Coordinates of C-alpha atoms in Angstrom, one line a residue:
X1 CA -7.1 9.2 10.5
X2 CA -3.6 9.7 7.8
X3 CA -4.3 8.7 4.9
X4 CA -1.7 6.7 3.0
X5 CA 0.2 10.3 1.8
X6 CA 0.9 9.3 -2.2
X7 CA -2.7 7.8 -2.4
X8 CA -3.9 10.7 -0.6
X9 CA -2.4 13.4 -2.9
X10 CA -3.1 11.2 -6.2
X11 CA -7.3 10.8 -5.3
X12 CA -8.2 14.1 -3.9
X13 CA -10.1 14.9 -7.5
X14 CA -11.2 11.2 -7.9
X15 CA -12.6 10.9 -4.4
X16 CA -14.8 14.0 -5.3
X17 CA -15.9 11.9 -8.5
X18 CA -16.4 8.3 -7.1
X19 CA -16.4 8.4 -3.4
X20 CA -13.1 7.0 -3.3
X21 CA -4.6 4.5 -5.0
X22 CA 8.1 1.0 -8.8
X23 CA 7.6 1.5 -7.3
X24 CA 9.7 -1.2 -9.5
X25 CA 12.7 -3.1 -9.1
X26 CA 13.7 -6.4 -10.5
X27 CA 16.2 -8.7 -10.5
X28 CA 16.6 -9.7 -13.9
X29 CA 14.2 -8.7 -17.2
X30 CA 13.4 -5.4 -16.5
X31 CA 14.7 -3.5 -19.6
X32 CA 16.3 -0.7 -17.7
X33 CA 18.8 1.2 -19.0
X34 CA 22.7 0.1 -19.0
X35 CA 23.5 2.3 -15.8
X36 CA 20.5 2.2 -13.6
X37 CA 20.7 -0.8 -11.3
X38 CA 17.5 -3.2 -11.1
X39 CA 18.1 -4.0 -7.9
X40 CA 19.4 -1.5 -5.6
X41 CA 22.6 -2.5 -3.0
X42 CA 23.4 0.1 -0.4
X43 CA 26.6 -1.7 0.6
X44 CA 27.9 -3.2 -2.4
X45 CA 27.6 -6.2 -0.5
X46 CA 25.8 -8.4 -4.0
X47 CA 22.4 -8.9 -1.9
X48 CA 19.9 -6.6 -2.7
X49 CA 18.3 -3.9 -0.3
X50 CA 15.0 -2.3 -0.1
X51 CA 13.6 0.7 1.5
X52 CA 10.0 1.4 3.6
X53 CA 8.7 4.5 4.4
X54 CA 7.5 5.3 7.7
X55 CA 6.2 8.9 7.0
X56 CA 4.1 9.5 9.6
X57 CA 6.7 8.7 12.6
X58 CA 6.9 10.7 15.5
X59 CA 10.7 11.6 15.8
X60 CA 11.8 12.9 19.2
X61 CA 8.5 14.4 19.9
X62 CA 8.1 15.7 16.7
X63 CA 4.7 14.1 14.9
X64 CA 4.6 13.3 11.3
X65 CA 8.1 13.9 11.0
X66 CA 8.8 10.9 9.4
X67 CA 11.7 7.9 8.5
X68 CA 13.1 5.6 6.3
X69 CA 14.3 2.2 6.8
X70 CA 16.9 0.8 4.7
X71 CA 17.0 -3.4 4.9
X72 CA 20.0 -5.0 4.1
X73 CA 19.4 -8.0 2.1
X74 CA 21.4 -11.4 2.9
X75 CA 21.2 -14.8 2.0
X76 CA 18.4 -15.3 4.0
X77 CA 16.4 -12.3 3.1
X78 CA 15.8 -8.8 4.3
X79 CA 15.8 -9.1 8.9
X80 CA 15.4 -6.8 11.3
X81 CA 18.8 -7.0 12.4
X82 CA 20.7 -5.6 9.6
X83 CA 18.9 -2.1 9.0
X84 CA 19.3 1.8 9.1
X85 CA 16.5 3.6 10.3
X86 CA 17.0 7.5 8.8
X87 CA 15.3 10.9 10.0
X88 CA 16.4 14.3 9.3
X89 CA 18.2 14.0 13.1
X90 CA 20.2 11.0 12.1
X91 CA 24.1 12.0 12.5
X92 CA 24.8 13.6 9.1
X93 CA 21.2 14.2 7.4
X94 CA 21.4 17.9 7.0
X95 CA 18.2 19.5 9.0
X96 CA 16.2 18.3 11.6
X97 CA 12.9 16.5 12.4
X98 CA 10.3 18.9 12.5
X99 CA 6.6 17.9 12.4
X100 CA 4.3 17.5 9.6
X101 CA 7.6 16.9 7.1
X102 CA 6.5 13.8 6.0
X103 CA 10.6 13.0 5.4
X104 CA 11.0 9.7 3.7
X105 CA 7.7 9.2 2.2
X106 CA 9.2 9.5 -1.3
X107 CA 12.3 7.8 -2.3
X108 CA 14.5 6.5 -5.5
X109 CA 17.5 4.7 -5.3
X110 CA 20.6 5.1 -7.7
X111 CA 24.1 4.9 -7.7
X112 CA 24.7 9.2 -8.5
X113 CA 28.1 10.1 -7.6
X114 CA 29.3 6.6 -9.3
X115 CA 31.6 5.1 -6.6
X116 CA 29.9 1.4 -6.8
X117 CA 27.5 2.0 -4.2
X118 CA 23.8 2.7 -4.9
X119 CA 22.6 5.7 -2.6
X120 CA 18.9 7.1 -1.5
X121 CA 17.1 10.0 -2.9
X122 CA 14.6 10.9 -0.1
X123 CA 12.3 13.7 0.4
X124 CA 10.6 15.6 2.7
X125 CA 7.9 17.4 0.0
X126 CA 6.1 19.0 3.5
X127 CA 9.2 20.4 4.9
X128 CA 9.1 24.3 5.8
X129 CA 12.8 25.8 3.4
X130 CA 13.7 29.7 4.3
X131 CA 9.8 30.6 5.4
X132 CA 8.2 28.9 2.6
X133 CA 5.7 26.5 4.3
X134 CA 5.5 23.1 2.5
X135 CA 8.4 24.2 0.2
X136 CA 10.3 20.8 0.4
X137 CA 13.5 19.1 0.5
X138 CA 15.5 16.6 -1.2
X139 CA 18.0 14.6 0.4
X140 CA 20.5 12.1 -1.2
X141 CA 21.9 9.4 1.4
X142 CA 24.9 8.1 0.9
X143 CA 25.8 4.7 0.3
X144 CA 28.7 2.5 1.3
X145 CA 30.6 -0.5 2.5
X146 CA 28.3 0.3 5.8
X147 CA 25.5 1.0 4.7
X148 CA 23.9 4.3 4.0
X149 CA 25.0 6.9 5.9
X150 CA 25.2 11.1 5.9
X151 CA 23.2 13.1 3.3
X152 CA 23.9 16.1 1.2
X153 CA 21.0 18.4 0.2
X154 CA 19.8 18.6 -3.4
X155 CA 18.7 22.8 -3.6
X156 CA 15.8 23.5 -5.0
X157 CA 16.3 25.8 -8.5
X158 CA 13.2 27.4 -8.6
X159 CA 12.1 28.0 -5.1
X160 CA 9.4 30.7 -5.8
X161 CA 7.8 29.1 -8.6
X162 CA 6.7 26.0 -6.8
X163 CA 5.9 23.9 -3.6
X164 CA 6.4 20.5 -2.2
X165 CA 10.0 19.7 -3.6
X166 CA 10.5 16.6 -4.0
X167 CA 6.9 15.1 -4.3
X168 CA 8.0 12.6 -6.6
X169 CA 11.4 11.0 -7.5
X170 CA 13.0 8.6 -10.3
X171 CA 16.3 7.7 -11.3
X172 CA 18.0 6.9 -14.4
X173 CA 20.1 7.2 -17.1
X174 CA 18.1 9.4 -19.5
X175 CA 20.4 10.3 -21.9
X176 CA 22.7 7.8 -22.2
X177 CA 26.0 9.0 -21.2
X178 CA 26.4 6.2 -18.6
X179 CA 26.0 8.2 -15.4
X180 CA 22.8 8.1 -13.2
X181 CA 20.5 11.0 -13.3
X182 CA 17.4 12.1 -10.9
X183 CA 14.0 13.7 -12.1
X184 CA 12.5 15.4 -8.8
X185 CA 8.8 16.7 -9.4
X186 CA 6.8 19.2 -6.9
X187 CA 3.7 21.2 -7.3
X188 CA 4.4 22.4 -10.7
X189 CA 4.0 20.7 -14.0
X190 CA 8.0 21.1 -14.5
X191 CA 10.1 17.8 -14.0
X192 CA 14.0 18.7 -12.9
X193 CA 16.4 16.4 -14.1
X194 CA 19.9 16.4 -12.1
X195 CA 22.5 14.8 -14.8
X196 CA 25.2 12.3 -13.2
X197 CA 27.7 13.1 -11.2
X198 CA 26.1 14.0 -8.4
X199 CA 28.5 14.6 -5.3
X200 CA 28.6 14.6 -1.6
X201 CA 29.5 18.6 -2.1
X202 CA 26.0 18.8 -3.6
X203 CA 27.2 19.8 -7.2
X204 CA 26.2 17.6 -10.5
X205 CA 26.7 17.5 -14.0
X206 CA 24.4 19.7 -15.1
X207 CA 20.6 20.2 -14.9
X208 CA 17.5 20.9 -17.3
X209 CA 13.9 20.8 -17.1
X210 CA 10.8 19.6 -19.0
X211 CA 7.4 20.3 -19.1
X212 CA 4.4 18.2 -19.5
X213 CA 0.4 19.0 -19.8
X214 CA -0.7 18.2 -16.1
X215 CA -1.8 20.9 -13.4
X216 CA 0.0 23.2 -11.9
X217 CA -0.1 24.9 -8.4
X218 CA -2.3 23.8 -5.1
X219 CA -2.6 20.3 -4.9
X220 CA -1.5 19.3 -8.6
X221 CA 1.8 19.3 -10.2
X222 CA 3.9 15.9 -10.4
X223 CA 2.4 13.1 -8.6
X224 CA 4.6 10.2 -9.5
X225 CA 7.7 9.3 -11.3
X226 CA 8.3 6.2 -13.1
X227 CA 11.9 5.6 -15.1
X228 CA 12.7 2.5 -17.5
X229 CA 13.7 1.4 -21.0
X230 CA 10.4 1.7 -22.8
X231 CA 11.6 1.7 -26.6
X232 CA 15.1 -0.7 -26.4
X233 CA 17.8 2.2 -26.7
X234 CA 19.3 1.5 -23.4
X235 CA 18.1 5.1 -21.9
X236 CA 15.8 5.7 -19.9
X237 CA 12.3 7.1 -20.5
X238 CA 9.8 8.6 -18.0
X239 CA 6.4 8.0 -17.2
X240 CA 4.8 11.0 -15.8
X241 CA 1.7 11.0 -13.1
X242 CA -0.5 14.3 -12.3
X243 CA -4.1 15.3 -13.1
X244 CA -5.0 16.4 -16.8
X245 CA -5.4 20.0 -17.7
X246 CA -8.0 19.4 -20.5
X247 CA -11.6 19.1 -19.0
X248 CA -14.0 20.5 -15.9
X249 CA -13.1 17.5 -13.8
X250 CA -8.9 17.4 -14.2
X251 CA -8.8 13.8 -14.1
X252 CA -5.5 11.9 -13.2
X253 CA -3.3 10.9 -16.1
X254 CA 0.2 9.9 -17.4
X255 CA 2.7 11.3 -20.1
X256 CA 5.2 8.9 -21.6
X257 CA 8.6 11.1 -22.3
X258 CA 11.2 9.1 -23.9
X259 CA 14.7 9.6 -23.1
X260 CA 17.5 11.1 -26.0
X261 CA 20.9 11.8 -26.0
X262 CA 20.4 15.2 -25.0
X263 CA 18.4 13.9 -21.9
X264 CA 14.3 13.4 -21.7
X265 CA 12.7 14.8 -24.7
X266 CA 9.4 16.1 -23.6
X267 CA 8.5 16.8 -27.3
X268 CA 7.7 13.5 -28.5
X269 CA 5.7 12.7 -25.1
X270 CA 2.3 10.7 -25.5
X271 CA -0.3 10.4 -23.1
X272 CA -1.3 7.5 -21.9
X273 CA -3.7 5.2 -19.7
X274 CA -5.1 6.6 -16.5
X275 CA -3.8 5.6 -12.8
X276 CA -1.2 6.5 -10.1
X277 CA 1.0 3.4 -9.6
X278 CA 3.5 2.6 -12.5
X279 CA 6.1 -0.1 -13.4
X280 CA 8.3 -0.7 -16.3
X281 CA 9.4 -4.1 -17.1
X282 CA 10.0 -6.8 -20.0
X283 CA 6.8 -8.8 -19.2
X284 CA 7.4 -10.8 -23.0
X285 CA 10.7 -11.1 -23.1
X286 CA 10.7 -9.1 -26.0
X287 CA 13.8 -6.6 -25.0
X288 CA 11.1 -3.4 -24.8
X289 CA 9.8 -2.6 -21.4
X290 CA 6.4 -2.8 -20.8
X291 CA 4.7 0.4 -19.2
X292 CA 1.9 -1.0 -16.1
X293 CA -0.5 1.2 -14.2
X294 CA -3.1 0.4 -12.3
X295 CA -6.4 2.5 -11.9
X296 CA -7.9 1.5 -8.7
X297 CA -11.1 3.9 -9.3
X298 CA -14.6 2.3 -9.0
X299 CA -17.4 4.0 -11.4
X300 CA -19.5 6.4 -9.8
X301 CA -21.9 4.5 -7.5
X302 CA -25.5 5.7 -8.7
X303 CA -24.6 8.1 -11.9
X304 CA -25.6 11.3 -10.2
X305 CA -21.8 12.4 -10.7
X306 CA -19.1 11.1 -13.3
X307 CA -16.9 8.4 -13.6
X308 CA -13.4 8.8 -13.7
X309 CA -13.0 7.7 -18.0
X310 CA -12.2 3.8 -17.8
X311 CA -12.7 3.4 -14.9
X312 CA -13.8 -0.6 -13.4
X313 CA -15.5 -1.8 -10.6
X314 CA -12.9 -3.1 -8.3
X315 CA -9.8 -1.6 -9.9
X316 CA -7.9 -2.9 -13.1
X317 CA -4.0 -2.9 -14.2
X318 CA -3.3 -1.6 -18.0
X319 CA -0.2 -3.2 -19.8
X320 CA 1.0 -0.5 -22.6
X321 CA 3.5 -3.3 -24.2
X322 CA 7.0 -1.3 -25.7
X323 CA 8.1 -1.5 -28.8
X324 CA 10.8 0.6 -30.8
X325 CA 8.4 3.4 -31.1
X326 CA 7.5 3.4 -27.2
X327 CA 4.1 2.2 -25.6
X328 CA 2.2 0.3 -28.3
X329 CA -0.3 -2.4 -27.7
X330 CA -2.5 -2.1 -24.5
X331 CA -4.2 -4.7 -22.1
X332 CA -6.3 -4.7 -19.3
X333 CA -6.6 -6.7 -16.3
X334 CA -9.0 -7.0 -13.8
X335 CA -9.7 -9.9 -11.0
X336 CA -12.5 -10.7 -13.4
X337 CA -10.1 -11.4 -16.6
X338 CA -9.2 -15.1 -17.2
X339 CA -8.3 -17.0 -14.0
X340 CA -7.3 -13.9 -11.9
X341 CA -8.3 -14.8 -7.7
X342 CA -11.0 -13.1 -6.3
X343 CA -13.6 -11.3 -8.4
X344 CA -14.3 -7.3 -9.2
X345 CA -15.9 -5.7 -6.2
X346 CA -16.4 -2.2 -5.2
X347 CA -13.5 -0.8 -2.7
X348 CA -11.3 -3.4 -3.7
X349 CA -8.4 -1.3 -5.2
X350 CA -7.0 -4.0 -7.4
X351 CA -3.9 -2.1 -8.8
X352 CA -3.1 0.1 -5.6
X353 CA 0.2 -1.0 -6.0
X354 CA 1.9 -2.9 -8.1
X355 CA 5.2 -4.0 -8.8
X356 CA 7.6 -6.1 -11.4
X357 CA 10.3 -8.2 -11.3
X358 CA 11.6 -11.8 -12.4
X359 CA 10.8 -14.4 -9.6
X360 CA 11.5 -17.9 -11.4
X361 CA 14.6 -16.5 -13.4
X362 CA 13.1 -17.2 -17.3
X363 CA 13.8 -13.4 -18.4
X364 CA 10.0 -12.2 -18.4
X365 CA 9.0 -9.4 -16.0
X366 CA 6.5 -11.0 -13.3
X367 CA 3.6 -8.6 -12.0
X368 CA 2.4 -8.4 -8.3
X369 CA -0.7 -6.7 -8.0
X370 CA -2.5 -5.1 -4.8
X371 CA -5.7 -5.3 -3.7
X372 CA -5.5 -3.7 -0.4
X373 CA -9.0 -2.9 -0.3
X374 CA -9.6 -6.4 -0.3
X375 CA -12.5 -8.2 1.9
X376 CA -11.4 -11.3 3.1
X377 CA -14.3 -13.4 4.4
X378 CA -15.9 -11.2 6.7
X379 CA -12.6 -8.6 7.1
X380 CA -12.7 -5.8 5.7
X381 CA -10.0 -4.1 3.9
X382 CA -8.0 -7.2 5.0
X383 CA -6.2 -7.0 1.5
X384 CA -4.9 -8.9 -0.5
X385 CA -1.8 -9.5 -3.5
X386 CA -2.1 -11.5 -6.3
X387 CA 1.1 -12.5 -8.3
X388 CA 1.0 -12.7 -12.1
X389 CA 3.5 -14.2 -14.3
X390 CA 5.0 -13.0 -17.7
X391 CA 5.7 -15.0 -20.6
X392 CA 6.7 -14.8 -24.4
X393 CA 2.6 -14.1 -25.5
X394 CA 2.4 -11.5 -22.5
X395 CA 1.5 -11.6 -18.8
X396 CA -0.7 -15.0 -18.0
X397 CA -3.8 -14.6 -16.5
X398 CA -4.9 -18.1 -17.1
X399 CA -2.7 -20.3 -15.1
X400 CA 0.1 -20.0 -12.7
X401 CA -0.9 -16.9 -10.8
X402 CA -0.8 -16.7 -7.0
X403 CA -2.7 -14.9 -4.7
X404 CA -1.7 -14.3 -0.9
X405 CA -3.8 -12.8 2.3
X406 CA -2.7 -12.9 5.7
X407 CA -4.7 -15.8 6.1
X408 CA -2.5 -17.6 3.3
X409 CA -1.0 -20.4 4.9
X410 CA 2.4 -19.8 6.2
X411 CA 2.2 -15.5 5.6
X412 CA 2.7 -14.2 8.8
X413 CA -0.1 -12.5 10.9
X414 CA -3.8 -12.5 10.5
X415 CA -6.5 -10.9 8.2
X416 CA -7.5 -7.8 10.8
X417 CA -9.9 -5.1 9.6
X418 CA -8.0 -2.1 7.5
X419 CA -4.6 -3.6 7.9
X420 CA -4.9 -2.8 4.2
X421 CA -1.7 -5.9 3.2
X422 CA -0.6 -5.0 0.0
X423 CA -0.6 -1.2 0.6
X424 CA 2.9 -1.5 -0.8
X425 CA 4.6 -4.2 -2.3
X426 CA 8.0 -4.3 -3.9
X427 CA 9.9 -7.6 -6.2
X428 CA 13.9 -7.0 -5.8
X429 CA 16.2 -9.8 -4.8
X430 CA 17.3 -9.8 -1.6
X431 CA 18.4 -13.0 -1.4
X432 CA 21.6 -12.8 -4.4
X433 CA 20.3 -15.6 -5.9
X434 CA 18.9 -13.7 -8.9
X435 CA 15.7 -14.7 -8.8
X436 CA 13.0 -11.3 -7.3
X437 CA 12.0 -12.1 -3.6
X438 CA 8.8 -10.1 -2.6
X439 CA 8.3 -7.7 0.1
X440 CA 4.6 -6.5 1.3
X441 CA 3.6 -3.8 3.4
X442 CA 0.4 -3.7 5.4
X443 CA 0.8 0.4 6.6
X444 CA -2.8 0.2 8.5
X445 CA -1.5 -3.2 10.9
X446 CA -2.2 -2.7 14.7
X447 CA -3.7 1.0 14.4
X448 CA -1.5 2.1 11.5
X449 CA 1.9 1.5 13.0
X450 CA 2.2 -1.0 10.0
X451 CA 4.3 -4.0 9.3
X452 CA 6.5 -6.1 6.4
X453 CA 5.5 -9.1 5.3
X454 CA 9.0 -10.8 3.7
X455 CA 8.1 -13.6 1.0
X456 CA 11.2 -15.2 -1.0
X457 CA 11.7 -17.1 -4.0
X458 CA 12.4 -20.5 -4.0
X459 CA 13.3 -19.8 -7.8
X460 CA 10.3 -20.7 -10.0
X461 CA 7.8 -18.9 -7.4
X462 CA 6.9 -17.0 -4.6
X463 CA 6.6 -19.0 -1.3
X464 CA 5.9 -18.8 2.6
X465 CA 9.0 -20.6 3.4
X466 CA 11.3 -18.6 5.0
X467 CA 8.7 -16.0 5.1
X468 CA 9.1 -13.0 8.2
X469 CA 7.1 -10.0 9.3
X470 CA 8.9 -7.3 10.7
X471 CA 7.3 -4.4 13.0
X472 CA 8.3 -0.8 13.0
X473 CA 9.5 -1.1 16.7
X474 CA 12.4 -3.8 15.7
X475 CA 13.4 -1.2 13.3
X476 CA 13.8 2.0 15.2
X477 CA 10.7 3.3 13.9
X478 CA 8.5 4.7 17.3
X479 CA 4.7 3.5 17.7
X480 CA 3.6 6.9 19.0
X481 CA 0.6 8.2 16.6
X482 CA 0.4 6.3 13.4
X483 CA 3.8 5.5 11.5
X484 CA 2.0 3.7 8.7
X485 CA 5.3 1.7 8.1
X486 CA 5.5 0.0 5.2
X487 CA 3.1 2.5 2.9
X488 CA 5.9 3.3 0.4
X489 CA 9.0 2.0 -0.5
X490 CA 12.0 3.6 -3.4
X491 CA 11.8 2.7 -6.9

């Protein structure tokens, strides 16, 4: 059976160790930069859209190939009626679907030829370029009053130096000149940035690279991207995911690189917490962004091998608050700390996912939290998502939290074995109300085709009125094989 592809790449040294993972967007309070849009908007339309993998889809015949689904948001919320469903044999995607490409597994929006319409980084890391098996591709999709639509191919600088272009993807404005720019990763420990002014002719406005201390070659290079406004100088920094280069065991790890004028400065990066999955938002209010990562490892079971370093039974989040220096203070959650739902147990993989965005509209970053490990009852690997909510002293763990199953009254659906509900989730609004709506993906529902669980805002928290679930096959997405729709969505 697949294996959810980022969690798959990000583990394969942990699972050796233990047996045994924004994407972010926001509506308001998330301390991005001045370009980079909190909430994405294909069509310009003033509702916000999302985007779901489907990276195991089966594409004319062609398994694994994989798609993307782009859902329009409304004043209703995300439906399946107004959607594009992308592969590389969509009319104007450059290529074609080929099997094992994994296309649209990895994806960051931004708006990076500046015409008022956010577009769609997507790659297909697994793609075969020129005879170089598993070289990669990156695509950008183009947004409009439409929708997105047509693509234009992002080259690869450096095709002999590296595999898998395009394994990880973020967007923003790094250096500050007011034009959006995207970091691609790939099997190397180099990080691409493409300045602003990206075009449909596949030109930009210039390019660098930088260089941080995480493996290189095989399995290893970047694993994960993750852009936002750490220290408060309205440019973005990065947050860099891959495995360490400094012990026996190579255990995963993250480099802060704070953005300059001159672009990412790779000089002054710091390392920081362990884990895949990272979000950057205001949690305090404070006008810093707060760095969250979640590190879903449990110890070693019986001691006969070692732990990942920090690792917690059940998973746990780490908040690296921002300050004007970068990440400063750190926390740590776990479904032990406070009045967190459910308690610490093995397999749970509290922290999976995460993401952060302001649902009640008071300017703190909110924080949902996976667990799509999660036993329900007698279910296993149901899973679960527990919502969190920032305030002036921090995220609250005491009081106000929520915590939803698909047993929740009013979610859709039911708690099924390995559905795995919360193997994605995502806080944008899609309703134009300004408040974040949430979105939920359960990539192992009914066999691994997946699903999408839609949850609004009713503006001071996340509710099951109005709430959807919406099947690949309403989208376009084919049920042959195992889709796993829903495991990844762009940040």
């Amino acid at each position: 059976m697949h294996k959810h592809l980022r969690l798959a790449l990000a583990t394969a040294s942990a699972a050796a160790l233990t047996g045994g993972l924004l994407t972010f967007s926001a509506a308001t309070a998330t301390a991005a930069d001045s370009v980079h849009h909190p909430v994405a908007d294909f069509n310009n339309d003033g509702y916000g859209d999302v985007a779901y993998s489907a990276g195991y889809a089966t594409v004319d015949g062609k398994k694994d190939a994989g798609q993307i689904v782009a859902l329009y948001g409304s004043a209703t919320g995300v439906t399946s009626t107004k959607h594009t469903t992308i592969s590389q044999n969509s009319p104007g995607v450059p290529g074609s679907a080929e099997t094992n490409d994994a296309f649209g597994w990895v994806s960051a929006y931004g708006d990076f030829n500046d015409d008022g319409y956010d577009d769609l980084a997507v790659s297909a890391s697994y793609e075969d370029v020129d005879g170089d098996a598993d070289g990669g591709t990156v695509l950008i999709v183009w947004g409009s009053a439409n929708g997105l639509s047509g693509a234009t191919t992002l080259k690869d600088p450096a095709t002999s130096s590296h595999d898998r272009w395009g394994t990880a993807l973020a967007a923003g404005d790094f250096d500050g000149d007011g034009k959006e720019d995207l970091a691609v990763g790939s099997s190397s420990n180099r990080v691409y940035v493409f300045k602003g002014g990206i075009t449909k002719s596949g030109t930009y406005g210039g390019r660098y690279s930088i260089i941080t201390d995480i493996q290189s070659g095989g399995g290893s290079g970047t694993l994960v991207l993750t852009a936002g406004d750490v220290n408060g100088d309205q440019r973005s920094d990065l947050v860099v995911d891959g495995y360490e280069t400094d012990s026996d065991w190579h255990y995963n790890t993250n480099w802060y690189v704070p953005g300059s004028a001159t672009g990412l400065n790779a000089s002054d990066a710091k390392e920081l917490k362990r884990g895949v999955i990272t979000g950057i938002g205001d949690i305090n209010g404070d006008g810093f962004g707060d760095i969250v990562t979640g590190q879903d490892w449990d110890p070693s079971k019986d001691g006969s091998e070692p732990s990942v370093p920090e690792s917690s039974t059940g998973g746990k989040v780490h908040i690296l608050y921002g300050s004007v220096d970068g990440p400063a203070t750190t926390v740590a959650v776990t479904q032990n700390s406070g009045n967190v739902p459910g308690s610490s147990e093995r397999g749970d993989w509290f922290g999976s996912e995460l993401s952060l965005g302001d649902i009640n509209g008071d300017n703190k970053t909110d924080l949902v939290v996976a667990a799509s490990g999660e036993n329900v009852g007698d279910v296993v690997n149901a899973g679960a998502v527990t919502v969190l909510y920032g305030s002036e002293a921090g995220l609250n763990v005491s009081s106000g939290y929520q915590y939803f199953a698909q047993s929740t009254a009013g979610v859709p659906g039911s708690d099924e074995k390995d559905d795995r509900f919360g193997g994605e989730v995502k806080l944008t609004d899609v309703t134009g109300d300004g408040k974040a709506d949430l979105t939920v993906g359960a990539y192992g529902e009914n066999d691994f085709n997946g699903s999408l669980v839609y949850l609004p805002s009713n503006g001071t928290k996340i509710t099951t009125s109005g709430s959807r679930s919406l099947a690949p096959s309403s989208l376009g997405v084919s049920t042959d094989a195992y889709p796993h729709f829903g495991a990844n969505a762009a940040n």
